[in-house]
């Protein structure tokens, strides 16, 4: 299985801050990397697919980058609604795997 | 509106069995690959199993291989997860998730879980 590791595990930031979350894969996965947001008590929601493609309807303050083994999710200007846990997930292998999650507190 | 809805969760004793179901609306359910993803209390997301639109390609996480069986019924249409030999560590909220796809490059596609149900809770305890 392709192991995914996120950092940090948690972070605290303020409204208007720029925040970056990192995801690393143990092997190269090209750009087959997705990002999800999960708010407390709710199902996950897709934000970005293919490492950098913003899903329709997702605010443009979210962006993704990276390829190979290193990826980042950036929130350019934090809003109160962004308080959530964020997960990366690889779709390179047919055995899908998620990172352990990054909890963002605002 | 595109929706998924899980059902079938409950309390079961260790070693017991349970069958989860997932139905969809607002889209052509049979045309999509589908996944089961679970989340233990206070923990992160864990992919469990996936099945292709034609049921010709099925994958399981190592943690459930040999105990869980994914299937789909094209007439209903529905997705199922038959869980046997349940353990305490199988306690979780189980989500079904649709797998969307777009072309990435020649012969390559981006797959992503773009529609999720609200989840059904499975508790394994004596």
PDB file of C-alpha atoms in Angstrom, chain A residues 2-97:
ATOM      1  CA  UNK A   2       1.041   3.590  -0.623  1.00  0.00           C
ATOM      2  CA  UNK A   3       1.552   5.220   2.756  1.00  0.00           C
ATOM      3  CA  UNK A   4       0.572   8.890   3.083  1.00  0.00           C
ATOM      4  CA  UNK A   5       1.895  11.156   5.829  1.00  0.00           C
ATOM      5  CA  UNK A   6       0.520  14.607   6.623  1.00  0.00           C
ATOM      6  CA  UNK A   7       2.081  17.394   8.614  1.00  0.00           C
ATOM      7  CA  UNK A   8       1.387  19.011  10.892  1.00  0.00           C
ATOM      8  CA  UNK A   9      -1.174  16.830  12.705  1.00  0.00           C
ATOM      9  CA  UNK A  10      -2.838  19.958  14.012  1.00  0.00           C
ATOM     10  CA  UNK A  11      -2.418  23.687  13.814  1.00  0.00           C
ATOM     11  CA  UNK A  12      -4.001  26.837  15.077  1.00  0.00           C
ATOM     12  CA  UNK A  13      -4.259  29.967  12.956  1.00  0.00           C
ATOM     13  CA  UNK A  14      -6.141  33.245  12.762  1.00  0.00           C
ATOM     14  CA  UNK A  15      -8.647  34.719  10.362  1.00  0.00           C
ATOM     15  CA  UNK A  16      -6.859  36.021   7.300  1.00  0.00           C
ATOM     16  CA  UNK A  17      -3.758  33.858   7.801  1.00  0.00           C
ATOM     17  CA  UNK A  18      -2.182  31.866   4.984  1.00  0.00           C
ATOM     18  CA  UNK A  19      -1.981  28.191   5.945  1.00  0.00           C
ATOM     19  CA  UNK A  20      -0.136  25.323   4.302  1.00  0.00           C
ATOM     20  CA  UNK A  21      -0.643  21.615   4.971  1.00  0.00           C
ATOM     21  CA  UNK A  22       1.841  19.086   3.644  1.00  0.00           C
ATOM     22  CA  UNK A  23       1.237  15.533   2.450  1.00  0.00           C
ATOM     23  CA  UNK A  24       4.023  13.101   1.556  1.00  0.00           C
ATOM     24  CA  UNK A  25       3.776   9.716  -0.087  1.00  0.00           C
ATOM     25  CA  UNK A  26       6.277   6.908   0.471  1.00  0.00           C
ATOM     26  CA  UNK A  27       6.543   6.389  -3.287  1.00  0.00           C
ATOM     27  CA  UNK A  28       5.975   8.599  -6.297  1.00  0.00           C
ATOM     28  CA  UNK A  29       2.282   9.008  -7.128  1.00  0.00           C
ATOM     29  CA  UNK A  30       2.643  11.586  -9.918  1.00  0.00           C
ATOM     30  CA  UNK A  31      -0.299  13.970  -9.396  1.00  0.00           C
ATOM     31  CA  UNK A  32      -2.834  11.339  -8.293  1.00  0.00           C
ATOM     32  CA  UNK A  33      -3.578  13.142  -5.049  1.00  0.00           C
ATOM     33  CA  UNK A  34      -6.855  14.441  -3.677  1.00  0.00           C
ATOM     34  CA  UNK A  35      -7.697  16.705  -0.731  1.00  0.00           C
ATOM     35  CA  UNK A  36     -10.812  16.528   1.431  1.00  0.00           C
ATOM     36  CA  UNK A  37     -12.260  18.701   4.172  1.00  0.00           C
ATOM     37  CA  UNK A  38     -14.230  17.150   7.000  1.00  0.00           C
ATOM     38  CA  UNK A  39     -16.152  19.242   9.497  1.00  0.00           C
ATOM     39  CA  UNK A  40     -17.101  17.829  12.867  1.00  0.00           C
ATOM     40  CA  UNK A  41     -19.901  15.268  12.657  1.00  0.00           C
ATOM     41  CA  UNK A  42     -20.140  15.440   8.871  1.00  0.00           C
ATOM     42  CA  UNK A  43     -19.002  13.411   5.902  1.00  0.00           C
ATOM     43  CA  UNK A  44     -15.818  14.445   4.071  1.00  0.00           C
ATOM     44  CA  UNK A  45     -16.071  16.878   1.167  1.00  0.00           C
ATOM     45  CA  UNK A  46     -13.795  16.837  -1.878  1.00  0.00           C
ATOM     46  CA  UNK A  47     -11.801  20.061  -2.321  1.00  0.00           C
ATOM     47  CA  UNK A  48      -9.069  19.299  -4.865  1.00  0.00           C
ATOM     48  CA  UNK A  49      -8.374  16.419  -7.235  1.00  0.00           C
ATOM     49  CA  UNK A  50      -5.331  15.639  -9.347  1.00  0.00           C
ATOM     50  CA  UNK A  51      -3.116  17.559  -6.893  1.00  0.00           C
ATOM     51  CA  UNK A  52      -4.094  21.018  -8.148  1.00  0.00           C
ATOM     52  CA  UNK A  53      -7.571  20.946  -9.708  1.00  0.00           C
ATOM     53  CA  UNK A  54     -10.110  22.856  -7.663  1.00  0.00           C
ATOM     54  CA  UNK A  55     -13.487  21.208  -7.523  1.00  0.00           C
ATOM     55  CA  UNK A  56     -16.296  23.336  -8.885  1.00  0.00           C
ATOM     56  CA  UNK A  57     -17.903  25.375  -6.121  1.00  0.00           C
ATOM     57  CA  UNK A  58     -14.917  25.275  -3.774  1.00  0.00           C
ATOM     58  CA  UNK A  59     -13.699  28.755  -2.806  1.00  0.00           C
ATOM     59  CA  UNK A  60     -10.642  29.957  -4.698  1.00  0.00           C
ATOM     60  CA  UNK A  61      -8.726  30.567  -1.451  1.00  0.00           C
ATOM     61  CA  UNK A  62      -8.040  26.809  -1.527  1.00  0.00           C
ATOM     62  CA  UNK A  63      -5.245  25.618  -3.787  1.00  0.00           C
ATOM     63  CA  UNK A  64      -3.133  22.513  -4.178  1.00  0.00           C
ATOM     64  CA  UNK A  65       0.268  21.846  -5.639  1.00  0.00           C
ATOM     65  CA  UNK A  66       2.937  19.196  -5.916  1.00  0.00           C
ATOM     66  CA  UNK A  67       3.834  16.046  -7.780  1.00  0.00           C
ATOM     67  CA  UNK A  68       5.813  12.900  -7.154  1.00  0.00           C
ATOM     68  CA  UNK A  69       5.997  12.504  -3.383  1.00  0.00           C
ATOM     69  CA  UNK A  70       5.430  16.009  -1.977  1.00  0.00           C
ATOM     70  CA  UNK A  71       2.140  17.886  -2.012  1.00  0.00           C
ATOM     71  CA  UNK A  72       0.662  20.936  -0.339  1.00  0.00           C
ATOM     72  CA  UNK A  73      -2.784  22.288   0.366  1.00  0.00           C
ATOM     73  CA  UNK A  74      -2.817  26.055   0.857  1.00  0.00           C
ATOM     74  CA  UNK A  75      -5.581  28.243   2.210  1.00  0.00           C
ATOM     75  CA  UNK A  76      -4.673  31.766   1.185  1.00  0.00           C
ATOM     76  CA  UNK A  77      -6.787  33.745   3.669  1.00  0.00           C
ATOM     77  CA  UNK A  78      -8.407  31.769   6.446  1.00  0.00           C
ATOM     78  CA  UNK A  79     -12.117  32.161   7.059  1.00  0.00           C
ATOM     79  CA  UNK A  80     -14.085  30.993  10.120  1.00  0.00           C
ATOM     80  CA  UNK A  81     -15.761  28.291   8.023  1.00  0.00           C
ATOM     81  CA  UNK A  82     -12.377  26.652   7.323  1.00  0.00           C
ATOM     82  CA  UNK A  83     -12.140  25.133  10.790  1.00  0.00           C
ATOM     83  CA  UNK A  84     -12.049  21.411   9.959  1.00  0.00           C
ATOM     84  CA  UNK A  85      -9.852  18.368   9.512  1.00  0.00           C
ATOM     85  CA  UNK A  86      -8.145  18.032   6.140  1.00  0.00           C
ATOM     86  CA  UNK A  87      -7.128  14.729   4.541  1.00  0.00           C
ATOM     87  CA  UNK A  88      -5.033  13.869   1.542  1.00  0.00           C
ATOM     88  CA  UNK A  89      -5.764  10.656  -0.403  1.00  0.00           C
ATOM     89  CA  UNK A  90      -3.859   8.954  -3.184  1.00  0.00           C
ATOM     90  CA  UNK A  91      -5.568   7.468  -6.224  1.00  0.00           C
ATOM     91  CA  UNK A  92      -2.362   6.182  -7.840  1.00  0.00           C
ATOM     92  CA  UNK A  93      -2.834   2.725  -6.370  1.00  0.00           C
ATOM     93  CA  UNK A  94      -6.096   0.812  -6.640  1.00  0.00           C
ATOM     94  CA  UNK A  95      -5.809   0.358  -2.871  1.00  0.00           C
ATOM     95  CA  UNK A  96      -6.717   3.898  -1.940  1.00  0.00           C
ATOM     96  CA  UNK A  97      -5.083   5.354   1.163  1.00  0.00           C
TER      97      UNK A  97
END
